[in-house]
Short mmCIF file of C-alpha atoms in Angstrom, two decimals:
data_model
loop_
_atom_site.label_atom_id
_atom_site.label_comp_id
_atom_site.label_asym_id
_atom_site.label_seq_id
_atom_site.Cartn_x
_atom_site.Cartn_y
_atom_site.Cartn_z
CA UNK A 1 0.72 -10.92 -8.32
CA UNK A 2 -0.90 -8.41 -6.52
CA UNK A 3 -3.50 -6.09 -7.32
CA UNK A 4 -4.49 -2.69 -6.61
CA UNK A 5 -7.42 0.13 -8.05
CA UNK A 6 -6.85 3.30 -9.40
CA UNK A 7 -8.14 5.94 -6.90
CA UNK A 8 -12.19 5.33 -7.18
CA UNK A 9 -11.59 4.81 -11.01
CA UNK A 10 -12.07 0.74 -10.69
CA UNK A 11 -9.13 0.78 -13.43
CA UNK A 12 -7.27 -2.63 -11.70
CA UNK A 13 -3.07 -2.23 -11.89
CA UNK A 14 -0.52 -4.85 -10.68
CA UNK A 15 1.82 -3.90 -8.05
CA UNK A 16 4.66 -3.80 -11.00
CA UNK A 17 3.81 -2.79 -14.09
CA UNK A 18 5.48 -3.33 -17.63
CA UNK A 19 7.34 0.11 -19.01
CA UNK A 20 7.44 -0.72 -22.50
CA UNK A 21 9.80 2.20 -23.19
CA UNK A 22 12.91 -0.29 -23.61
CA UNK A 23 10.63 -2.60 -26.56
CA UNK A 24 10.66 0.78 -28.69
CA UNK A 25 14.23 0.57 -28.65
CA UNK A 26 15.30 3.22 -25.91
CA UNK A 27 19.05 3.90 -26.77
CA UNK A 28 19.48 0.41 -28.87
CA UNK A 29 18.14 -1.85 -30.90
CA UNK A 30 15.81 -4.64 -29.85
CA UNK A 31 14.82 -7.53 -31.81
CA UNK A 32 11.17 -8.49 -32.24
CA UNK A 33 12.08 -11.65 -30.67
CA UNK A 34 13.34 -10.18 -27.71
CA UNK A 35 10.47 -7.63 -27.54
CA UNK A 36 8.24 -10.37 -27.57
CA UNK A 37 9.67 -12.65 -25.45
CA UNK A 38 9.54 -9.56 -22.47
CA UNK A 39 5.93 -8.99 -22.63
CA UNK A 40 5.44 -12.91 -22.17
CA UNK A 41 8.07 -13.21 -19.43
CA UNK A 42 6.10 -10.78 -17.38
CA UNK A 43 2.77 -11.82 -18.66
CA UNK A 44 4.14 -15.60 -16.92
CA UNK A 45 5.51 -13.63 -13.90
CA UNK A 46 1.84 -12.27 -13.35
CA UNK A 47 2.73 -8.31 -14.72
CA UNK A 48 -1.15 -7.42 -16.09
CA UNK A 49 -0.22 -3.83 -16.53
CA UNK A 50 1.51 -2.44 -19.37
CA UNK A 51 2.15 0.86 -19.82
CA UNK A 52 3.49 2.73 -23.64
CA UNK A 53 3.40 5.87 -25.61
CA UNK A 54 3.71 7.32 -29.39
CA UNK A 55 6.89 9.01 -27.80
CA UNK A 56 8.66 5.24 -27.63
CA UNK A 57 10.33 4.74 -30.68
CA UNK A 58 8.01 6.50 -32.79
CA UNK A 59 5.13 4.29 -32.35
CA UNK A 60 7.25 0.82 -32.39
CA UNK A 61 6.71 0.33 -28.74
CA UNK A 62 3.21 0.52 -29.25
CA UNK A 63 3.18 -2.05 -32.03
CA UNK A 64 5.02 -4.11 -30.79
CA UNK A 65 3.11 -4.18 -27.03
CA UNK A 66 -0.18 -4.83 -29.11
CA UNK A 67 1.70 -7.33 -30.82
CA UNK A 68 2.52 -9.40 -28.40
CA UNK A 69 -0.83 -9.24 -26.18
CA UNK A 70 -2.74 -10.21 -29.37
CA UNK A 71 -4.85 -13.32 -28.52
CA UNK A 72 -5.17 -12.55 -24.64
CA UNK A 73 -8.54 -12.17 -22.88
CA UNK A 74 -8.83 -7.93 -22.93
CA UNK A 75 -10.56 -8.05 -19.72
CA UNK A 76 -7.07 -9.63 -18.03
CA UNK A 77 -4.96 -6.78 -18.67
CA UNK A 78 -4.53 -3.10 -18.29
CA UNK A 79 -2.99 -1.03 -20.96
CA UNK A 80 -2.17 2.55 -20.88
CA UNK A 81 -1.28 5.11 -23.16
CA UNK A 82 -0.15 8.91 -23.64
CA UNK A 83 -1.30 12.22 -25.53
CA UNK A 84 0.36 15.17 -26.02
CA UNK A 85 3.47 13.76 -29.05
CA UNK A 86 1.46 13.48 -32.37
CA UNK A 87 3.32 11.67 -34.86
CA UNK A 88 3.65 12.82 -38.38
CA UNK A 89 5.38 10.96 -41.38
CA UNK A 90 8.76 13.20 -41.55
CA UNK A 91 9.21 14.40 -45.66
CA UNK A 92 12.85 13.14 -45.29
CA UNK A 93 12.05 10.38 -43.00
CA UNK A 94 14.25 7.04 -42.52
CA UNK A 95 17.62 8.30 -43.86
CA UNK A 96 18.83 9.54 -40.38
CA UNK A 97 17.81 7.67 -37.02
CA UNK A 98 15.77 8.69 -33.77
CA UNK A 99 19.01 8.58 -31.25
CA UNK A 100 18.64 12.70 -30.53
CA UNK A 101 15.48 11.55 -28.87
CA UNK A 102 16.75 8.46 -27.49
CA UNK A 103 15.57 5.81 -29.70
CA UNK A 104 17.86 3.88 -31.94
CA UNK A 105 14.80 3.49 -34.87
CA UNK A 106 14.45 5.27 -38.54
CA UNK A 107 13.42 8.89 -38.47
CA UNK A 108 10.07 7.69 -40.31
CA UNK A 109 7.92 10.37 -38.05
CA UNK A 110 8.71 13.37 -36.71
CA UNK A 111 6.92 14.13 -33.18
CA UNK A 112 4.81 17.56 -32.76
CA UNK A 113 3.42 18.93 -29.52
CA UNK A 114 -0.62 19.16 -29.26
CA UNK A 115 -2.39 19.30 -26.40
CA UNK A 116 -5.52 20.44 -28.19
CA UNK A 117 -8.66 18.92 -27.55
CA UNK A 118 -8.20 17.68 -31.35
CA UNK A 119 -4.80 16.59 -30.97
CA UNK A 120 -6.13 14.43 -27.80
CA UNK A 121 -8.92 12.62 -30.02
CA UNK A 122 -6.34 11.99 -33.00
CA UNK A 123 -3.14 10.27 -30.44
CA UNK A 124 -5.56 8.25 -28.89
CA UNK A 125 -7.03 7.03 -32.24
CA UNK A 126 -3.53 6.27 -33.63
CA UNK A 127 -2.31 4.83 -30.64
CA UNK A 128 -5.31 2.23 -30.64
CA UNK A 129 -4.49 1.49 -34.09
CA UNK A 130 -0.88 0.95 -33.36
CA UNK A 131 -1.56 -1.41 -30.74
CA UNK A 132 -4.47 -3.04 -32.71
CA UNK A 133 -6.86 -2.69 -29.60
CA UNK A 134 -10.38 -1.51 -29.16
CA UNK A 135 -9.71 0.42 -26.21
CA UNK A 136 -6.76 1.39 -23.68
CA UNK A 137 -7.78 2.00 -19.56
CA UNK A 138 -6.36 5.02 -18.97
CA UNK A 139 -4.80 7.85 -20.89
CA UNK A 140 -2.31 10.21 -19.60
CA UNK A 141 -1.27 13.76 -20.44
CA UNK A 142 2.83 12.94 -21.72
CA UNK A 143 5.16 15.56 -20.42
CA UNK A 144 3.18 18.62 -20.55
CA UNK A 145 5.68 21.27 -18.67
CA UNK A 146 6.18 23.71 -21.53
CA UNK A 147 2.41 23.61 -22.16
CA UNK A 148 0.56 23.28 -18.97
CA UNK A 149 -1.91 25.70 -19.31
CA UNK A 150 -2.99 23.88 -22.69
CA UNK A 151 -2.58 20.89 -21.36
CA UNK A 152 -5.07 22.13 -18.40
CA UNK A 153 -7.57 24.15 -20.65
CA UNK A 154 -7.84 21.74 -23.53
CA UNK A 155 -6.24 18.39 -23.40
CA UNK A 156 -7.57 17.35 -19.71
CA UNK A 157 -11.49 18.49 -20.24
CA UNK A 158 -10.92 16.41 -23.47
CA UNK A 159 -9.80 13.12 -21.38
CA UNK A 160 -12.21 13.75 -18.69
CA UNK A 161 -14.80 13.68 -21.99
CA UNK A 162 -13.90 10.13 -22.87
CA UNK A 163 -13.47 9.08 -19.56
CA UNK A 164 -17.32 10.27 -18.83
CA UNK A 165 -18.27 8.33 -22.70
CA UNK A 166 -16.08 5.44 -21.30
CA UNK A 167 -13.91 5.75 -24.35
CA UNK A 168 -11.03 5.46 -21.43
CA UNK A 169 -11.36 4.53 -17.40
CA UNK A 170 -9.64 6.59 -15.69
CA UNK A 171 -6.97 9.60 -16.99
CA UNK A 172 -3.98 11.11 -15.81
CA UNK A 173 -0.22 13.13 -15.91
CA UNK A 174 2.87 11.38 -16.50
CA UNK A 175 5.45 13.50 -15.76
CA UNK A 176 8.99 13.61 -14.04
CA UNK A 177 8.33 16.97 -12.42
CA UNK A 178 6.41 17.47 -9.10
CA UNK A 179 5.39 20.87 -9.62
CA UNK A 180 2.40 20.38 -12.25
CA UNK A 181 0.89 17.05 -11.00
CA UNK A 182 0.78 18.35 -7.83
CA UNK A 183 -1.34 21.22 -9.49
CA UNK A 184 -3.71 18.92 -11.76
CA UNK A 185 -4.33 16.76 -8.62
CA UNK A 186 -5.61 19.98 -6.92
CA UNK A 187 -7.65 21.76 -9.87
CA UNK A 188 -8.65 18.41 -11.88
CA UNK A 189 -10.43 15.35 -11.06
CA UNK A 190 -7.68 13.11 -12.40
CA UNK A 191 -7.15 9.35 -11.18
CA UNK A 192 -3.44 8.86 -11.63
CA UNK A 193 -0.17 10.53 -11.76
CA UNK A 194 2.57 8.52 -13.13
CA UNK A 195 5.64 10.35 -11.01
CA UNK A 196 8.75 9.16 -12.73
CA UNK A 197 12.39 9.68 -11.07
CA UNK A 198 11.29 11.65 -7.82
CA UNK A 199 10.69 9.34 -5.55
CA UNK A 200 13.43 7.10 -5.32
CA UNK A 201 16.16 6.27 -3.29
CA UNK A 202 18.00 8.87 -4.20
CA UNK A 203 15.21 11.38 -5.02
CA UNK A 204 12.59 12.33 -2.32
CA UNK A 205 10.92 15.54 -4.40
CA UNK A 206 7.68 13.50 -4.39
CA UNK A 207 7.22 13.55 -0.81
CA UNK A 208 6.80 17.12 -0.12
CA UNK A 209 3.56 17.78 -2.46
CA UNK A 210 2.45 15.04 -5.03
CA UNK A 211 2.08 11.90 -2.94
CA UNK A 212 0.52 13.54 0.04
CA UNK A 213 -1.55 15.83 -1.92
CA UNK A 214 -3.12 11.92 -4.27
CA UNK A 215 -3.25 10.17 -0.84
CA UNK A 216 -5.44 12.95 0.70
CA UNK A 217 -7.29 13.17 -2.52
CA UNK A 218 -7.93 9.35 -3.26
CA UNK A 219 -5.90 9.36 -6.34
CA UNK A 220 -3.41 6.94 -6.63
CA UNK A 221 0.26 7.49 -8.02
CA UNK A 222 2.44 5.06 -10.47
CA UNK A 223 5.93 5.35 -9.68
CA UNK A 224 8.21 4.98 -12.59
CA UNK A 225 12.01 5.66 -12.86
CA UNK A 226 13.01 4.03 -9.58
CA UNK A 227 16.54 2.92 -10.81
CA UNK A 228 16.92 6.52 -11.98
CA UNK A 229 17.86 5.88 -15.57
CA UNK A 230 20.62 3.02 -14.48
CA UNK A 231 22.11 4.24 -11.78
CA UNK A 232 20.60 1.78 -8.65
CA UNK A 233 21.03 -0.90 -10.59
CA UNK A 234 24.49 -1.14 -9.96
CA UNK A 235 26.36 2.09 -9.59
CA UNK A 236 29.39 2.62 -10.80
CA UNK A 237 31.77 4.94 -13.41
CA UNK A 238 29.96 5.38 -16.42
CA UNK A 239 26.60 4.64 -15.03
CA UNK A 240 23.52 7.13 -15.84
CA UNK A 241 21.74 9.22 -13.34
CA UNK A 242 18.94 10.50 -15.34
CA UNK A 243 19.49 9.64 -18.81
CA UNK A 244 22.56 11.79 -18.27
CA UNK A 245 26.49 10.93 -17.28
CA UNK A 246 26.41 10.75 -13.33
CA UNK A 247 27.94 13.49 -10.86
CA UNK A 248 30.62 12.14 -8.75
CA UNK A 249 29.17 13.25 -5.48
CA UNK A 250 26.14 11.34 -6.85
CA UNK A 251 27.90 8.32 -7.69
CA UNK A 252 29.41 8.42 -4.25
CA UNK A 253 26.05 8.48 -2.66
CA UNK A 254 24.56 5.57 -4.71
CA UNK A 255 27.69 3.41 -3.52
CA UNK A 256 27.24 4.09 -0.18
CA UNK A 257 23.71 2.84 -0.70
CA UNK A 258 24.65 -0.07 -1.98
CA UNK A 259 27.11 -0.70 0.86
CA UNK A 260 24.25 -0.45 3.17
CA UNK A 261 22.09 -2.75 1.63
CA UNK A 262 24.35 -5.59 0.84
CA UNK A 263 25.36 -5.54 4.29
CA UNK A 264 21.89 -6.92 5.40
CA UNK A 265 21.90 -9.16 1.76
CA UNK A 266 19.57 -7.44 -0.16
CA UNK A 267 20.78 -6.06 -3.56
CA UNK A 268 20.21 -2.43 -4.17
CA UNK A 269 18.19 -2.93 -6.59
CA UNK A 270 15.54 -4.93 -4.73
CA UNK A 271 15.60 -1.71 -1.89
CA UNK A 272 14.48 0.53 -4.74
CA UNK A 273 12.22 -1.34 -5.98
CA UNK A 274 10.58 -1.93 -2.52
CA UNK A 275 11.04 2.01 -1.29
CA UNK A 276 7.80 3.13 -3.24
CA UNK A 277 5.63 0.78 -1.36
CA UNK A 278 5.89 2.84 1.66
CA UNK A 279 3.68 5.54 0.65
CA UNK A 280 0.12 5.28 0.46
CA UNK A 281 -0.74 6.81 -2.43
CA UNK A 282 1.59 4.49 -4.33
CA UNK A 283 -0.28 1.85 -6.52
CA UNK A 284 2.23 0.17 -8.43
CA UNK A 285 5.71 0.46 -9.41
CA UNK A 286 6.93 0.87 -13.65
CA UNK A 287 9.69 -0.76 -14.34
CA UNK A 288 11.33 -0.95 -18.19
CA UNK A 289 12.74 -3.69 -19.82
CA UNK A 290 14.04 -4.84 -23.29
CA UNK A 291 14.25 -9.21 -22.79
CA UNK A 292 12.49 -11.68 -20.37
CA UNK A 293 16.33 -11.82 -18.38
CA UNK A 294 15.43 -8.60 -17.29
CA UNK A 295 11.72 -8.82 -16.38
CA UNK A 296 12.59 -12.39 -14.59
CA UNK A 297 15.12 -10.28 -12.39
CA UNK A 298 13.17 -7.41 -11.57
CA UNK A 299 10.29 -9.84 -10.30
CA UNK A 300 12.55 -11.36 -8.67
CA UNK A 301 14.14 -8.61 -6.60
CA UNK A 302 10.83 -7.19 -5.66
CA UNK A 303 9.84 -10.61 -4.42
CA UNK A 304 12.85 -10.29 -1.67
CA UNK A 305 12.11 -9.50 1.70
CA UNK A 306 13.96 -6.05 2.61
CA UNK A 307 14.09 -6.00 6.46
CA UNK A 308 13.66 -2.89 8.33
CA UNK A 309 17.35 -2.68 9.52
CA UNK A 310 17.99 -1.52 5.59
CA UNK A 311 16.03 1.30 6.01
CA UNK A 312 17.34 2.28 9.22
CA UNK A 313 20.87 1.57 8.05
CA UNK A 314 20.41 4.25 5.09
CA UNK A 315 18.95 6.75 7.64
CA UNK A 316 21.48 6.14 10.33
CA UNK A 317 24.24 7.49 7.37
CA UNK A 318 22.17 10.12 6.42
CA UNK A 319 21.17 8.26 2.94
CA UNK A 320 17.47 8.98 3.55
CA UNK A 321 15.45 11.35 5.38
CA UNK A 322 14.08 10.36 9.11
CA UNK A 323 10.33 11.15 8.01
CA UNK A 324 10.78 8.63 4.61
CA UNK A 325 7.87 5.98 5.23
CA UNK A 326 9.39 2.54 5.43
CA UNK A 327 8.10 -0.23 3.27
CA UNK A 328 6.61 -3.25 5.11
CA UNK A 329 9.46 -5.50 5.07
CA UNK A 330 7.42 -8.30 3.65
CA UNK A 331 7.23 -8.91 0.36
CA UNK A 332 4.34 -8.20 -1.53
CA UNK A 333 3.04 -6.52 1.52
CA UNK A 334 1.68 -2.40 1.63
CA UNK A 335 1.33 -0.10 4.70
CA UNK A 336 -2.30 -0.88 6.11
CA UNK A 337 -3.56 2.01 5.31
CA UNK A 338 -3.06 0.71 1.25
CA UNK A 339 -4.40 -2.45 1.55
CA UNK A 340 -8.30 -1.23 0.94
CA UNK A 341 -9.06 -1.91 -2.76
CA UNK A 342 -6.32 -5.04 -2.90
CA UNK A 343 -7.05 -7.72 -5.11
CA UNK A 344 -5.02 -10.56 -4.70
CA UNK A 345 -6.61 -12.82 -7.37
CA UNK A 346 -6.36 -11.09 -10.60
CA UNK A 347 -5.12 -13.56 -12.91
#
């Protein structure tokens, strides 16, 4: 699989990368089995980026990640992590569950904001003990919105601290805002943003600020969410549209989508996992997943070819904007103006 750098970081990322979100058991249970048996199916499929956080499932995504690279050459994969959720053991922990957070696990830990230089120094610590690694690549600030200036003043001189000890790589925001990466890629010398849910098919917020603002700057952006909590992956009644019940007129829109693209024979699904790729500034695309069914078929659907007529089809109905940079229709293939940095023989 293809290969990319973090803006001038050197940090390498595969053009999909492993959201481990799902193995932490995001709104159900998953077996260790199954857990395990993702990580491998995308490990076969050529995924060397995997991407977690203390927030997913109260540390069990992280175990179980660490888990199930145990054994593997460390210099063959990429592993991130987050700051900003420190978890401590809740007094009346494991007789409720985690499910008002999203995760169907115990309520072992309860989850407190820091964004303190301190707080920095003690999630990475118990996130590398989680995963039972000596080191992750890059770090990234976890959902900072309600405590940006914090986040700004405390957490990101801490990161850019390790990052200049090389404790960590390269450092970053992972957010599903625009406003606030946009403003740490203009007053901080992060690599990454990890831009999840606005830029998508049916979200084009990133285009107006973040991704111009990284691809002007050298950075480079992860783009996570593309399915928009369900939806794109097949839309229909009941389906979620941001890890909330879906508006009609939205629904209505995501059908017509799908309309479009099956008329040329390319699922839906493969278009927004493609659309990403059309941006400069875009390094690879996250994708969750809970069992090795669902890796195998998201490799596969970014493996199709989406010709241009798809993209022209979902303009022509007023489905995307006219100024919406079209993918290569190729496979595999970035813009030329991406290509510098491209490694095609990792692993």
């Amino acid at each position: 699989m293809r290969a990319t750098t973090l803006g001038g970081s050197g940090v390498r990322v595969t053009e999909l990368s492993f959201g481990a979100a799902g193995i932490g058991n995001l709104f159900r249970p998953v077996s260790d089995e199954a857990a395990s048996a993702a990580v491998e199916a995308a490990w076969d499929a050529g995924v060397c980026t995997f991407d977690t956080a203390p927030h997913y499932g109260l540390g069990l995504s992280e175990r179980r990640l660490g888990a199930a690279l145990r054994g593997r050459d460390r210099d063959t994969y990429t592993v991130s992590t987050k700051v900003g959720r420190l978890l401590d053991p809740n007094p009346e922990g494991g007789r409720g569950d985690d499910l008002a957070h999203g995760f169907a696990v115990p309520d072992t830990h309860r989850r407190v904001w820091d964004f303190s230089s301190d707080g920095v120094l003690r999630s990475l610590e118990a996130s590398l003990h989680r995963l039972g690694l000596d080191r992750v690549d890059f770090a990234l600030l976890h959902d900072p919105d309600h405590h940006a200036e914090q986040a700004l003043t405390e957490a990101y001189p801490a990161l850019e601290r390790l990052r200049g000890e090389g404790v960590v790589k390269a450092i970053g925001i992972g957010v599903n805002q625009c406003a606030l990466p946009t403003r740490f890629l203009r007053e901080t010398d992060i690599d990454v943003v990890l831009l999840a849910g606005r830029y998508t098919l049916l979200e084009q917020e990133g285009l107006a600020e973040v991704l111009p603002e990284a691809a002007a700057r050298g950075r480079s952006v992860i783009v996570g969410g593309v399915f928009n909590s369900g939806l794109l992956t097949d839309p229909k009644p009941g389906s979620t549209y941001d890890y909330a019940p879906t508006p009609p007129h939205v629904l209505d829109r995501a059908l017509r989508m799908k309309a479009v693209t099956e008329r040329h024979g390319v699922p839906l699904r493969a278009a927004a996992l493609r659309l990403p790729f059309g941006h400069p500034a875009v390094a690879s695309v996250l994708s969750g997943a809970r069992s090795a069914e669902e890796v195998r078929d998201t490799v596969d659907q970014l493996g199709r070819t989406v010709p241009a007529a798809v993209w022209d089809g979902l303009r022509a109905e007023g489905l995307l904007p006219p100024a919406r940079p079209r993918p290569c229709c190729d496979a595999g293939r970035r813009n030329q103006s991406a290509e510098e940095g491209v490694d095609e023989s990792w692993k």
